[in-house]
Amino acid sequence: MSESVNVLFVCLGNICRSPSAEGIFRKVVEAAGLADKVSISSCGTGSWHVGKAPDARARAAAARRGVDISDLRARQIQASDLTAFDYVLVMDQQNLADVQRIRERNGGTRPELFLHYGRSSHDEVPDPYYGGEKGFETVLDLIQEASEGLLAELRKTLN
Ligand code: 4NP
């Protein structure tokens, strides 16, 4: 059992999927009354979008679900994230391979596919960047379901 836990969501750019996961999971945690025990962050494996706000389509899709992610700013993963965070949850197999490579050199928390905590048969949150608006809705549906599964998991470890 532990007093608190911290969770890092990771995607490629940190402007679509992982900031969406950060916002949705924060809402789920707040609704459960656990905001003071669970801290949440996100980052990308790539550096192209560092410092940028989430993609306008991701902001709009989150806002339609009552979640404001406009204050988030993209950052790139660092080796120290794997020692700082208890859960490192990636969106797809490429993210998993990229983070595993960092872990092989530096150790720390083992990354996992976020959808491992969902109930659907999907194991990847598909990259919505080059698609249409609908892709962002799919992303949020998958994230919402996995967030509920992750909350159930964290409840087991929190005092
Ligand atoms: P994300 O989406 O990994 O969910 O933030 C992407 C954002 C940007 C790019 C790819 C994916 N890009 O190639 O610039």
PDB file of N, CA and C and ligand atoms in Angstrom, residues 11-17 49 127 129-130, ligand 1:
ATOM      1  N   CYS A  11       3.083   9.531 -25.422  1.00  0.00           N
ATOM      2  CA  CYS A  11       2.795   9.245 -26.825  1.00  0.00           C
ATOM      3  C   CYS A  11       3.958   9.760 -27.657  1.00  0.00           C
ATOM      4  N   LEU A  12       3.733   9.986 -28.934  1.00  0.00           N
ATOM      5  CA  LEU A  12       4.835  10.423 -29.795  1.00  0.00           C
ATOM      6  C   LEU A  12       5.077  11.935 -29.672  1.00  0.00           C
ATOM      7  N   GLY A  13       4.035  12.724 -29.903  1.00  0.00           N
ATOM      8  CA  GLY A  13       4.212  14.176 -29.973  1.00  0.00           C
ATOM      9  C   GLY A  13       3.881  14.933 -28.702  1.00  0.00           C
ATOM     10  N   ASN A  14       3.121  14.288 -27.787  1.00  0.00           N
ATOM     11  CA  ASN A  14       2.591  14.944 -26.574  1.00  0.00           C
ATOM     12  C   ASN A  14       1.684  16.134 -26.912  1.00  0.00           C
ATOM     13  N   ILE A  15       1.031  16.059 -28.077  1.00  0.00           N
ATOM     14  CA  ILE A  15       0.040  17.102 -28.386  1.00  0.00           C
ATOM     15  C   ILE A  15      -1.345  16.522 -28.678  1.00  0.00           C
ATOM     16  N   CYS A  16      -1.462  15.200 -28.804  1.00  0.00           N
ATOM     17  CA  CYS A  16      -2.791  14.614 -29.066  1.00  0.00           C
ATOM     18  C   CYS A  16      -3.182  13.600 -27.988  1.00  0.00           C
ATOM     19  N   ARG A  17      -2.593  12.402 -28.046  1.00  0.00           N
ATOM     20  CA  ARG A  17      -3.099  11.322 -27.188  1.00  0.00           C
ATOM     21  C   ARG A  17      -2.734  11.460 -25.715  1.00  0.00           C
ATOM     22  N   HIS A  49       7.379  18.950 -31.014  1.00  0.00           N
ATOM     23  CA  HIS A  49       6.311  19.848 -30.552  1.00  0.00           C
ATOM     24  C   HIS A  49       6.560  20.410 -29.158  1.00  0.00           C
ATOM     25  N   ASP A 127      -2.871   6.724 -33.510  1.00  0.00           N
ATOM     26  CA  ASP A 127      -2.401   8.101 -33.701  1.00  0.00           C
ATOM     27  C   ASP A 127      -3.424   8.865 -34.541  1.00  0.00           C
ATOM     28  N   TYR A 129      -3.261  12.043 -35.530  1.00  0.00           N
ATOM     29  CA  TYR A 129      -2.722  13.316 -36.018  1.00  0.00           C
ATOM     30  C   TYR A 129      -3.043  13.565 -37.481  1.00  0.00           C
ATOM     31  N   TYR A 130      -2.899  12.531 -38.321  1.00  0.00           N
ATOM     32  CA  TYR A 130      -3.114  12.734 -39.758  1.00  0.00           C
ATOM     33  C   TYR A 130      -4.518  12.363 -40.211  1.00  0.00           C
TER      34      TYR A 130
HETATM   35  P1  4NP B   1       0.460  12.298 -30.489  1.00  0.00           P
HETATM   36  O1  4NP B   1       0.144  12.634 -32.033  1.00  0.00           O
HETATM   37  O2  4NP B   1       1.645  11.363 -30.483  1.00  0.00           O
HETATM   38  O3  4NP B   1      -0.791  11.631 -30.028  1.00  0.00           O
HETATM   39  O4  4NP B   1       0.726  13.623 -29.814  1.00  0.00           O
HETATM   40  C1  4NP B   1       1.096  13.075 -32.928  1.00  0.00           C
HETATM   41  C2  4NP B   1       1.425  14.406 -32.983  1.00  0.00           C
HETATM   42  C3  4NP B   1       2.352  14.859 -33.903  1.00  0.00           C
HETATM   43  C4  4NP B   1       2.950  13.976 -34.782  1.00  0.00           C
HETATM   44  C5  4NP B   1       2.626  12.629 -34.712  1.00  0.00           C
HETATM   45  C6  4NP B   1       1.705  12.197 -33.779  1.00  0.00           C
HETATM   46  N1  4NP B   1       3.866  14.432 -35.752  1.00  0.00           N
HETATM   47  O5  4NP B   1       4.328  13.625 -36.564  1.00  0.00           O
HETATM   48  O6  4NP B   1       4.206  15.616 -35.759  1.00  0.00           O
END
